[in-house]
Amino acid sequence: MAELTLVEAINDAFHVELERDPDVMVMGEDVGRAGGVFRATAGLRDRFGPDRCVDTPLAEAGILGSAVGLCMAGWRPVCEMQYDAFSYPCLDQLITHVGRYRWRTGGAMEFPLVVRMPYGGGVRAPELHDDSPEAYYVHTPGVKVAIPSTPADAKGLLAAAIRDPDPVVVLEPKLHYRTLRGEVPEGEHVVPLGEARTVREGTDVTLVAYGAMVPLAEAAADALDDEVSTEVLDIRTLKPLDEAALLAAAAKTGRVVIIQEAPRTAGYGAELAAILAEKAMLDLRAPVVRVTGYDVPYPYWQIEDAYMPSVERVVDAARRLLEF
Amino acid sequence: MAKVERKGTLSEERLRTFLREMLLIRRFEEKVEERFRAGELPGFLHVAIGQEAVAVGVCQALDDGDVFASTHRAHGHTLARGTHPNAVMAELYGKLEGCSHGYGGSMHLYDIERGNLGANAVVGGGLPAITGAALAFKLRGEPRVALAFFGDGATNIGTFHESLNLAQLWQVPAVFVCENNHWAESTPAHQQLPIEDLTKRAAAFGMHSITVDGQDVEAVYRAAGRALKHARDGKGPVFLLANTYRLVGHYVGDPQVYRDKEEFRETRETQDPIDHLRDKLGVSEAEFEELDREVHELVEASVEFAKAGTDPKPEDALKNVYA
């Protein structure tokens, strides 16, 4: 085990996976010589050459579109979108091709590609550098979506995404790229897609979160420690969802708070709440509540803390459920 | 035979093969129009009547192992590359025996065995993948070429510019075939293009370009051959501009209120690529009728094949979304 930051764990995953499989390649803006703006791809160009760590022009649709063609000819490309909102120009390719080709060709074409990007706020960046776009991707048939919250999972989920036969979008909480350190297994480490993680066990209230909201949920659980026993569930893979883990975590306490950084309406939390409404009705002792961002563009740094879900808002939601 | 052709003229036999291919596409698409009007084929259908010489000239010049991406006007490219009319017609009827197993329809025809990476309902949608496939061939050192068909309207779309830029930057073996039929759906060239000569768009990327009369199948075949050789020899991508004419509406049933009737009548009379080749070869009335009968039978048989095909079940839609 090595203690790494979250972004170092991602870099580690790349080194291991590119060494393991000569068909894996990385492409994106500034990923080569510069090693990526967050250094996620540092050292890959020197070690594996410019053909397997390709610096591209600023052309997101072209990057992902080229990856489609690369897949058709047997490569396993990993595309970096430099920031969450920079991925919007490639949504066209993702929706119209990446998610559909396998289906459209009756399974004759495989798209083992990965689109990964730093996502989310809390880093005092301007608008369009702080979005949580997971719902767009989850809503796209044929695409899988994973969001790690720890260094070990960042490595393991990326490795799983690279090895997966389907296209996978991996969103990485940039807030925790360097602020989170943790034990990371050395060498090959794969966290299977579709498995949630119980962060802590509890009996009174369940906090459900993913990505950057997991450490927040843990902080809220700490704050509630004197009052109640809190279960924290990290969804990890939004699609395919570990529904059994969600239902089990809800059944344990009967009170569920879903935490989502993205704007509220039709966010991923709404899907989780709908599943609980459909399948966990008799296990619930109180309504499912969401703590989310707001239906506004991500605000600039002076007021971004008011936008982001906070420990206070989560604690308040949990208390409301306990008093219900 | 190929060596002789490169030096001199194409054999009459070869040109007669081209004529047959073009006529097959024509009669196939006329049948598609007919079945649509009869209410048998639902959905939206785009035929490429008038543009057969581009499809046949280019596809005949491709080598085994080459790949291509088509457009929403895809029947001609697909048939010209050798996919059986039965498989294409069955696809239009939404049958499991179709070339896309009844999942794709007219605008999403595939034939991976023959390098057909797919037609595309989104204009300009196929270009980036062709750049990527060409990059893959270059990285693997394979002597293969990836080719994209698209129309003049697609040259206004972002993916066109991103794809050509990347292809030229990476010097990949790609050929970009612009089927310039002078209409973006119902919008004429002068209302959608600020320039007349579309090769200027390739020149902006420093890309080699070739312009050809798209109604002359022999000229298209030669130009495509030159473009493919250029790309295959590692000299970089080529923009191949084929000036052609859409002798029908944008979609089957299009009243074409936007087109000048007299001008359109004249275009239909003077710009039919099948008439051109027939005249060039001096094909007699009797010979043409014989050829037409043969092709007609193939097309009729494809309709019978399609109608007798297997309907997909609703649960089939749940398959193949994921591995």
mmCIF file of C-alpha atoms in Angstrom, chain B:
data_model
loop_
_atom_site.group_PDB
_atom_site.id
_atom_site.type_symbol
_atom_site.label_atom_id
_atom_site.label_comp_id
_atom_site.label_asym_id
_atom_site.label_seq_id
_atom_site.Cartn_x
_atom_site.Cartn_y
_atom_site.Cartn_z
ATOM 1 C CA MET B 1 -6.112 -5.639 -65.065
ATOM 2 C CA ALA B 2 -5.818 -2.922 -62.448
ATOM 3 C CA LYS B 3 -2.357 -1.921 -63.656
ATOM 4 C CA VAL B 4 -3.553 -1.530 -67.228
ATOM 5 C CA GLU B 5 -6.449 0.607 -66.049
ATOM 6 C CA ARG B 6 -4.230 2.982 -64.151
ATOM 7 C CA LYS B 7 -2.276 3.698 -67.314
ATOM 8 C CA GLY B 8 -5.046 3.846 -69.877
ATOM 9 C CA THR B 9 -8.792 3.920 -70.148
ATOM 10 C CA LEU B 10 -11.101 1.680 -68.163
ATOM 11 C CA SER B 11 -12.244 -1.372 -70.055
ATOM 12 C CA GLU B 12 -15.739 -1.268 -71.482
ATOM 13 C CA GLU B 13 -16.536 -4.304 -69.406
ATOM 14 C CA ARG B 14 -15.621 -2.456 -66.234
ATOM 15 C CA LEU B 15 -17.666 0.547 -67.210
ATOM 16 C CA ARG B 16 -20.637 -1.691 -67.925
ATOM 17 C CA THR B 17 -20.264 -3.018 -64.382
ATOM 18 C CA PHE B 18 -20.419 0.575 -63.180
ATOM 19 C CA LEU B 19 -23.546 1.153 -65.260
ATOM 20 C CA ARG B 20 -25.197 -1.887 -63.749
ATOM 21 C CA GLU B 21 -24.296 -0.766 -60.207
ATOM 22 C CA MET B 22 -25.666 2.711 -60.810
ATOM 23 C CA LEU B 23 -28.832 1.353 -62.333
ATOM 24 C CA LEU B 24 -29.295 -1.014 -59.408
ATOM 25 C CA ILE B 25 -29.086 1.907 -56.974
ATOM 26 C CA ARG B 26 -31.489 3.943 -59.102
ATOM 27 C CA ARG B 27 -34.099 1.226 -59.381
ATOM 28 C CA PHE B 28 -33.677 0.327 -55.717
ATOM 29 C CA GLU B 29 -34.339 3.898 -54.643
ATOM 30 C CA GLU B 30 -37.247 4.307 -57.034
ATOM 31 C CA LYS B 31 -38.714 1.199 -55.467
ATOM 32 C CA VAL B 32 -38.137 2.681 -52.021
ATOM 33 C CA GLU B 33 -40.033 5.806 -53.089
ATOM 34 C CA GLU B 34 -42.838 3.671 -54.489
ATOM 35 C CA ARG B 35 -43.164 1.531 -51.351
ATOM 36 C CA PHE B 36 -43.065 4.655 -49.191
ATOM 37 C CA ARG B 37 -45.907 6.222 -51.166
ATOM 38 C CA ALA B 38 -47.813 2.953 -50.922
ATOM 39 C CA GLY B 39 -47.614 3.294 -47.148
ATOM 40 C CA GLU B 40 -45.480 0.201 -46.685
ATOM 41 C CA LEU B 41 -42.300 1.949 -45.550
ATOM 42 C CA PRO B 42 -42.782 4.306 -42.632
ATOM 43 C CA GLY B 43 -40.246 6.738 -41.299
ATOM 44 C CA PHE B 44 -38.137 9.305 -43.056
ATOM 45 C CA LEU B 45 -36.336 8.312 -46.216
ATOM 46 C CA HIS B 46 -33.667 10.150 -48.181
ATOM 47 C CA VAL B 47 -32.778 8.940 -51.635
ATOM 48 C CA ALA B 48 -29.754 10.003 -53.665
ATOM 49 C CA ILE B 49 -31.162 9.783 -57.188
ATOM 50 C CA GLY B 50 -28.728 11.667 -59.408
ATOM 51 C CA GLN B 51 -25.716 11.030 -57.178
ATOM 52 C CA GLU B 52 -25.109 7.390 -58.115
ATOM 53 C CA ALA B 53 -21.868 8.055 -59.973
ATOM 54 C CA VAL B 54 -20.197 9.347 -56.811
ATOM 55 C CA ALA B 55 -21.218 6.306 -54.773
ATOM 56 C CA VAL B 56 -20.184 3.824 -57.444
ATOM 57 C CA GLY B 57 -17.013 5.604 -58.583
ATOM 58 C CA VAL B 58 -15.707 5.972 -55.040
ATOM 59 C CA CYS B 59 -16.727 2.557 -53.695
ATOM 60 C CA GLN B 60 -15.289 0.781 -56.738
ATOM 61 C CA ALA B 61 -11.959 2.442 -56.021
ATOM 62 C CA LEU B 62 -11.816 1.239 -52.403
ATOM 63 C CA ASP B 63 -9.561 -1.667 -51.474
ATOM 64 C CA ASP B 64 -10.431 -4.578 -49.215
ATOM 65 C CA GLY B 65 -9.803 -3.419 -45.663
ATOM 66 C CA ASP B 66 -10.704 0.203 -46.337
ATOM 67 C CA VAL B 67 -13.543 1.608 -44.267
ATOM 68 C CA PHE B 68 -16.061 4.350 -44.858
ATOM 69 C CA ALA B 69 -18.786 6.326 -43.142
ATOM 70 C CA SER B 70 -21.931 7.239 -44.987
ATOM 71 C CA THR B 71 -24.606 9.898 -44.559
ATOM 72 C CA HIS B 72 -28.369 10.092 -44.167
ATOM 73 C CA ARG B 73 -28.498 9.430 -47.935
ATOM 74 C CA ALA B 74 -26.913 6.015 -47.559
ATOM 75 C CA HIS B 75 -28.564 3.453 -49.831
ATOM 76 C CA GLY B 76 -26.235 4.141 -52.768
ATOM 77 C CA HIS B 77 -22.982 3.950 -50.802
ATOM 78 C CA THR B 78 -24.088 0.751 -49.122
ATOM 79 C CA LEU B 79 -25.188 -0.998 -52.311
ATOM 80 C CA ALA B 80 -22.141 0.247 -54.204
ATOM 81 C CA ARG B 81 -19.875 -1.341 -51.602
ATOM 82 C CA GLY B 82 -21.507 -4.697 -52.252
ATOM 83 C CA THR B 83 -24.088 -5.124 -49.517
ATOM 84 C CA HIS B 84 -26.888 -7.218 -51.001
ATOM 85 C CA PRO B 85 -30.111 -5.354 -51.861
ATOM 86 C CA ASN B 86 -31.994 -7.925 -49.784
ATOM 87 C CA ALA B 87 -30.119 -6.875 -46.644
ATOM 88 C CA VAL B 88 -30.676 -3.168 -47.326
ATOM 89 C CA MET B 89 -34.363 -3.508 -48.187
ATOM 90 C CA ALA B 90 -34.958 -5.761 -45.174
ATOM 91 C CA GLU B 91 -33.386 -3.064 -43.010
ATOM 92 C CA LEU B 92 -35.784 -0.468 -44.398
ATOM 93 C CA TYR B 93 -38.637 -2.803 -43.517
ATOM 94 C CA GLY B 94 -37.199 -3.072 -39.989
ATOM 95 C CA LYS B 95 -36.549 -6.813 -40.196
ATOM 96 C CA LEU B 96 -33.979 -8.854 -38.310
ATOM 97 C CA GLU B 97 -32.501 -9.917 -41.669
ATOM 98 C CA GLY B 98 -31.602 -6.291 -42.396
ATOM 99 C CA CYS B 99 -27.967 -5.207 -42.536
ATOM 100 C CA SER B 100 -28.424 -3.492 -39.145
ATOM 101 C CA HIS B 101 -30.706 -6.251 -37.848
ATOM 102 C CA GLY B 102 -33.720 -3.961 -38.018
ATOM 103 C CA TYR B 103 -32.274 -1.588 -35.445
ATOM 104 C CA GLY B 104 -31.002 1.140 -37.743
ATOM 105 C CA GLY B 105 -33.256 1.762 -40.710
ATOM 106 C CA SER B 106 -32.486 3.809 -43.791
ATOM 107 C CA MET B 107 -30.240 6.311 -42.028
ATOM 108 C CA HIS B 108 -28.217 3.763 -40.054
ATOM 109 C CA LEU B 109 -27.102 1.118 -42.507
ATOM 110 C CA TYR B 110 -24.055 -0.917 -41.480
ATOM 111 C CA ASP B 111 -21.981 -3.647 -43.018
ATOM 112 C CA ILE B 112 -18.895 -4.104 -40.930
ATOM 113 C CA GLU B 113 -17.577 -6.982 -43.083
ATOM 114 C CA ARG B 114 -17.416 -4.617 -46.022
ATOM 115 C CA GLY B 115 -15.950 -1.749 -44.032
ATOM 116 C CA ASN B 116 -19.207 0.175 -43.850
ATOM 117 C CA LEU B 117 -18.882 1.784 -40.428
ATOM 118 C CA GLY B 118 -22.303 3.237 -40.673
ATOM 119 C CA ALA B 119 -24.597 5.773 -42.129
ATOM 120 C CA ASN B 120 -25.499 8.706 -39.996
ATOM 121 C CA ALA B 121 -28.698 10.627 -39.366
ATOM 122 C CA VAL B 122 -26.759 13.577 -37.960
ATOM 123 C CA VAL B 123 -25.167 15.632 -40.727
ATOM 124 C CA GLY B 124 -21.399 15.639 -40.252
ATOM 125 C CA GLY B 125 -21.669 12.926 -37.624
ATOM 126 C CA GLY B 126 -19.450 10.370 -39.320
ATOM 127 C CA LEU B 127 -16.384 12.497 -39.970
ATOM 128 C CA PRO B 128 -14.643 12.373 -36.570
ATOM 129 C CA ALA B 129 -14.825 8.576 -36.454
ATOM 130 C CA ILE B 130 -13.196 8.397 -39.875
ATOM 131 C CA THR B 131 -10.340 10.551 -38.654
ATOM 132 C CA GLY B 132 -10.031 8.219 -35.662
ATOM 133 C CA ALA B 133 -10.123 5.046 -37.758
ATOM 134 C CA ALA B 134 -7.470 6.527 -40.040
ATOM 135 C CA LEU B 135 -5.344 7.387 -36.988
ATOM 136 C CA ALA B 136 -5.708 3.791 -35.833
ATOM 137 C CA PHE B 137 -4.466 2.517 -39.226
ATOM 138 C CA LYS B 138 -1.516 4.886 -39.086
ATOM 139 C CA LEU B 139 -0.583 3.890 -35.538
ATOM 140 C CA ARG B 140 -0.738 0.206 -36.479
ATOM 141 C CA GLY B 141 1.140 0.748 -39.717
ATOM 142 C CA GLU B 142 -1.680 -0.828 -41.733
ATOM 143 C CA PRO B 143 -2.015 0.173 -45.421
ATOM 144 C CA ARG B 144 -5.706 0.968 -45.057
ATOM 145 C CA VAL B 145 -7.676 4.129 -45.733
ATOM 146 C CA ALA B 146 -10.738 5.515 -43.959
ATOM 147 C CA LEU B 147 -13.143 7.522 -46.089
ATOM 148 C CA ALA B 148 -16.049 9.773 -45.184
ATOM 149 C CA PHE B 149 -18.948 10.758 -47.418
ATOM 150 C CA PHE B 150 -20.748 13.978 -46.557
ATOM 151 C CA GLY B 151 -22.571 16.775 -48.324
ATOM 152 C CA ASP B 152 -21.884 20.453 -48.908
ATOM 153 C CA GLY B 153 -24.180 21.286 -45.994
ATOM 154 C CA ALA B 154 -21.939 19.304 -43.637
ATOM 155 C CA THR B 155 -19.002 21.591 -44.369
ATOM 156 C CA ASN B 156 -20.744 24.210 -42.224
ATOM 157 C CA ILE B 157 -20.781 21.967 -39.182
ATOM 158 C CA GLY B 158 -18.139 22.005 -36.442
ATOM 159 C CA THR B 159 -17.259 18.333 -36.650
ATOM 160 C CA PHE B 160 -16.208 18.825 -40.289
ATOM 161 C CA HIS B 161 -13.639 21.403 -39.263
ATOM 162 C CA GLU B 162 -12.421 19.497 -36.214
ATOM 163 C CA SER B 163 -12.080 16.305 -38.231
ATOM 164 C CA LEU B 164 -10.175 17.845 -41.137
ATOM 165 C CA ASN B 165 -7.932 19.759 -38.788
ATOM 166 C CA LEU B 166 -7.069 16.641 -36.791
ATOM 167 C CA ALA B 167 -6.622 14.516 -39.916
ATOM 168 C CA GLN B 168 -4.226 16.958 -41.512
ATOM 169 C CA LEU B 169 -2.392 17.604 -38.236
ATOM 170 C CA TRP B 170 -1.880 13.881 -37.685
ATOM 171 C CA GLN B 171 -1.306 13.151 -41.397
ATOM 172 C CA VAL B 172 -3.649 10.184 -41.294
ATOM 173 C CA PRO B 173 -4.763 8.085 -44.284
ATOM 174 C CA ALA B 174 -8.240 9.568 -44.683
ATOM 175 C CA VAL B 175 -10.240 10.720 -47.694
ATOM 176 C CA PHE B 176 -13.068 13.204 -47.233
ATOM 177 C CA VAL B 177 -15.557 12.937 -50.083
ATOM 178 C CA CYS B 178 -17.798 15.976 -50.331
ATOM 179 C CA GLU B 179 -20.883 15.163 -52.375
ATOM 180 C CA ASN B 180 -21.654 18.707 -53.372
ATOM 181 C CA ASN B 181 -25.251 18.509 -54.560
ATOM 182 C CA HIS B 182 -25.749 22.244 -54.049
ATOM 183 C CA TRP B 183 -28.541 21.906 -51.524
ATOM 184 C CA ALA B 184 -28.511 21.640 -47.738
ATOM 185 C CA GLU B 185 -31.941 20.075 -47.404
ATOM 186 C CA SER B 186 -34.029 22.921 -48.876
ATOM 187 C CA THR B 187 -31.413 25.653 -48.628
ATOM 188 C CA PRO B 188 -29.433 26.474 -51.774
ATOM 189 C CA ALA B 189 -25.663 26.791 -51.720
ATOM 190 C CA HIS B 190 -25.645 30.575 -51.961
ATOM 191 C CA GLN B 191 -27.709 30.821 -48.789
ATOM 192 C CA GLN B 192 -25.580 28.481 -46.699
ATOM 193 C CA LEU B 193 -22.050 28.881 -48.034
ATOM 194 C CA PRO B 194 -20.114 32.148 -48.129
ATOM 195 C CA ILE B 195 -17.700 30.691 -50.704
ATOM 196 C CA GLU B 196 -18.294 28.938 -53.998
ATOM 197 C CA ASP B 197 -15.225 26.747 -54.173
ATOM 198 C CA LEU B 198 -15.407 24.308 -51.270
ATOM 199 C CA THR B 199 -11.813 23.161 -51.744
ATOM 200 C CA LYS B 200 -10.886 26.453 -50.056
ATOM 201 C CA ARG B 201 -12.107 24.859 -46.841
ATOM 202 C CA ALA B 202 -9.565 22.057 -47.228
ATOM 203 C CA ALA B 203 -6.892 24.549 -48.244
ATOM 204 C CA ALA B 204 -7.447 26.306 -44.926
ATOM 205 C CA PHE B 205 -6.036 23.206 -43.242
ATOM 206 C CA GLY B 206 -3.289 22.794 -45.800
ATOM 207 C CA MET B 207 -5.024 19.682 -47.087
ATOM 208 C CA HIS B 208 -4.584 18.373 -50.603
ATOM 209 C CA SER B 209 -7.787 18.482 -52.627
ATOM 210 C CA ILE B 210 -9.132 17.133 -55.893
ATOM 211 C CA THR B 211 -12.230 18.353 -57.713
ATOM 212 C CA VAL B 212 -14.181 16.074 -60.003
ATOM 213 C CA ASP B 213 -17.360 16.010 -62.079
ATOM 214 C CA GLY B 214 -19.555 13.857 -59.885
ATOM 215 C CA GLN B 215 -21.850 12.935 -62.778
ATOM 216 C CA ASP B 216 -19.005 11.189 -64.619
ATOM 217 C CA VAL B 217 -18.472 7.845 -62.903
ATOM 218 C CA GLU B 218 -15.205 7.133 -64.687
ATOM 219 C CA ALA B 219 -13.788 10.483 -63.623
ATOM 220 C CA VAL B 220 -14.955 9.878 -60.046
ATOM 221 C CA TYR B 221 -13.356 6.446 -60.015
ATOM 222 C CA ARG B 222 -10.026 7.859 -61.216
ATOM 223 C CA ALA B 223 -10.100 10.808 -58.825
ATOM 224 C CA ALA B 224 -11.001 8.566 -55.894
ATOM 225 C CA GLY B 225 -8.199 6.211 -56.882
ATOM 226 C CA ARG B 226 -5.722 9.095 -56.830
ATOM 227 C CA ALA B 227 -7.030 10.314 -53.485
ATOM 228 C CA LEU B 228 -6.885 6.842 -51.931
ATOM 229 C CA LYS B 229 -3.366 6.262 -53.238
ATOM 230 C CA HIS B 230 -2.208 9.599 -51.852
ATOM 231 C CA ALA B 231 -3.599 8.704 -48.436
ATOM 232 C CA ARG B 232 -2.370 5.103 -48.553
ATOM 233 C CA ASP B 233 1.119 6.207 -49.515
ATOM 234 C CA GLY B 234 1.345 8.182 -46.294
ATOM 235 C CA LYS B 235 1.139 11.579 -47.965
ATOM 236 C CA GLY B 236 -1.741 12.698 -45.772
ATOM 237 C CA PRO B 237 -5.495 13.071 -46.099
ATOM 238 C CA VAL B 238 -7.303 14.286 -49.216
ATOM 239 C CA PHE B 239 -10.422 16.365 -49.717
ATOM 240 C CA LEU B 240 -12.268 15.035 -52.762
ATOM 241 C CA LEU B 241 -14.906 17.427 -54.036
ATOM 242 C CA ALA B 242 -17.452 15.721 -56.279
ATOM 243 C CA ASN B 243 -19.858 18.175 -57.871
ATOM 244 C CA THR B 244 -23.144 16.403 -58.304
ATOM 245 C CA TYR B 245 -26.891 16.908 -58.529
ATOM 246 C CA ARG B 246 -29.722 15.684 -56.392
ATOM 247 C CA LEU B 247 -32.406 14.994 -58.978
ATOM 248 C CA VAL B 248 -35.077 14.520 -56.304
ATOM 249 C CA GLY B 249 -36.237 16.209 -53.114
ATOM 250 C CA HIS B 250 -34.462 16.171 -49.775
ATOM 251 C CA TYR B 251 -36.793 13.429 -48.538
ATOM 252 C CA VAL B 252 -39.277 11.149 -50.194
ATOM 253 C CA GLY B 253 -42.460 13.201 -50.459
ATOM 254 C CA ASP B 254 -40.656 16.557 -50.489
ATOM 255 C CA PRO B 255 -42.800 18.925 -52.662
ATOM 256 C CA GLN B 256 -39.627 20.960 -53.388
ATOM 257 C CA VAL B 257 -41.430 24.304 -53.351
ATOM 258 C CA TYR B 258 -38.001 25.873 -52.956
ATOM 259 C CA ARG B 259 -36.776 24.761 -56.372
ATOM 260 C CA ASP B 260 -37.269 26.600 -59.666
ATOM 261 C CA LYS B 261 -39.354 24.220 -61.771
ATOM 262 C CA GLU B 262 -37.847 25.054 -65.142
ATOM 263 C CA GLU B 263 -34.271 24.880 -63.868
ATOM 264 C CA PHE B 264 -35.013 21.615 -62.094
ATOM 265 C CA ARG B 265 -36.504 20.105 -65.256
ATOM 266 C CA GLU B 266 -33.415 21.073 -67.193
ATOM 267 C CA THR B 267 -31.099 19.630 -64.526
ATOM 268 C CA ARG B 268 -32.980 16.352 -64.607
ATOM 269 C CA GLU B 269 -32.684 16.214 -68.370
ATOM 270 C CA THR B 270 -29.013 17.094 -68.594
ATOM 271 C CA GLN B 271 -27.397 15.820 -65.411
ATOM 272 C CA ASP B 272 -28.397 12.191 -65.131
ATOM 273 C CA PRO B 273 -25.181 10.192 -64.584
ATOM 274 C CA ILE B 274 -26.766 7.010 -65.879
ATOM 275 C CA ASP B 275 -27.736 8.697 -69.176
ATOM 276 C CA HIS B 276 -24.179 10.050 -69.421
ATOM 277 C CA LEU B 277 -22.544 6.652 -69.091
ATOM 278 C CA ARG B 278 -25.113 4.979 -71.308
ATOM 279 C CA ASP B 279 -24.397 7.477 -74.074
ATOM 280 C CA LYS B 280 -20.654 7.191 -73.570
ATOM 281 C CA LEU B 281 -20.789 3.425 -73.904
ATOM 282 C CA GLY B 282 -23.287 3.532 -76.747
ATOM 283 C CA VAL B 283 -25.544 1.042 -75.019
ATOM 284 C CA SER B 284 -28.414 0.118 -77.313
ATOM 285 C CA GLU B 285 -32.052 0.268 -76.286
ATOM 286 C CA ALA B 286 -32.283 -3.507 -76.253
ATOM 287 C CA GLU B 287 -29.124 -3.930 -74.178
ATOM 288 C CA PHE B 288 -30.293 -1.352 -71.680
ATOM 289 C CA GLU B 289 -33.694 -2.976 -71.361
ATOM 290 C CA GLU B 290 -32.042 -6.308 -70.697
ATOM 291 C CA LEU B 291 -29.860 -4.782 -68.002
ATOM 292 C CA ASP B 292 -32.819 -2.940 -66.555
ATOM 293 C CA ARG B 293 -34.875 -6.121 -66.420
ATOM 294 C CA GLU B 294 -32.119 -7.934 -64.565
ATOM 295 C CA VAL B 295 -31.738 -5.137 -62.029
ATOM 296 C CA HIS B 296 -35.478 -4.757 -61.656
ATOM 297 C CA GLU B 297 -35.788 -8.434 -60.774
ATOM 298 C CA LEU B 298 -33.141 -8.065 -58.080
ATOM 299 C CA VAL B 299 -35.003 -5.136 -56.580
ATOM 300 C CA GLU B 300 -38.366 -6.876 -56.727
ATOM 301 C CA ALA B 301 -36.821 -9.904 -55.082
ATOM 302 C CA SER B 302 -35.409 -7.693 -52.326
ATOM 303 C CA VAL B 303 -38.909 -6.425 -51.525
ATOM 304 C CA GLU B 304 -40.226 -9.962 -51.371
ATOM 305 C CA PHE B 305 -37.277 -10.961 -49.187
ATOM 306 C CA ALA B 306 -37.876 -8.017 -46.880
ATOM 307 C CA LYS B 307 -41.589 -8.613 -46.521
ATOM 308 C CA ALA B 308 -40.979 -12.253 -45.664
ATOM 309 C CA GLY B 309 -38.415 -11.252 -43.037
ATOM 310 C CA THR B 310 -38.656 -11.632 -39.282
ATOM 311 C CA ASP B 311 -40.236 -8.874 -37.232
ATOM 312 C CA PRO B 312 -38.222 -7.947 -34.166
ATOM 313 C CA LYS B 313 -39.861 -8.476 -30.797
ATOM 314 C CA PRO B 314 -40.208 -5.562 -28.386
ATOM 315 C CA GLU B 315 -37.746 -7.238 -26.024
ATOM 316 C CA ASP B 316 -35.124 -7.228 -28.794
ATOM 317 C CA ALA B 317 -34.740 -3.506 -28.119
ATOM 318 C CA LEU B 318 -33.340 -4.389 -24.695
ATOM 319 C CA LYS B 319 -30.464 -6.337 -26.195
ATOM 320 C CA ASN B 320 -27.025 -4.965 -26.967
ATOM 321 C CA VAL B 321 -27.349 -1.684 -25.091
ATOM 322 C CA TYR B 322 -24.448 -2.964 -23.007
ATOM 323 C CA ALA B 323 -22.017 -5.833 -23.481
#
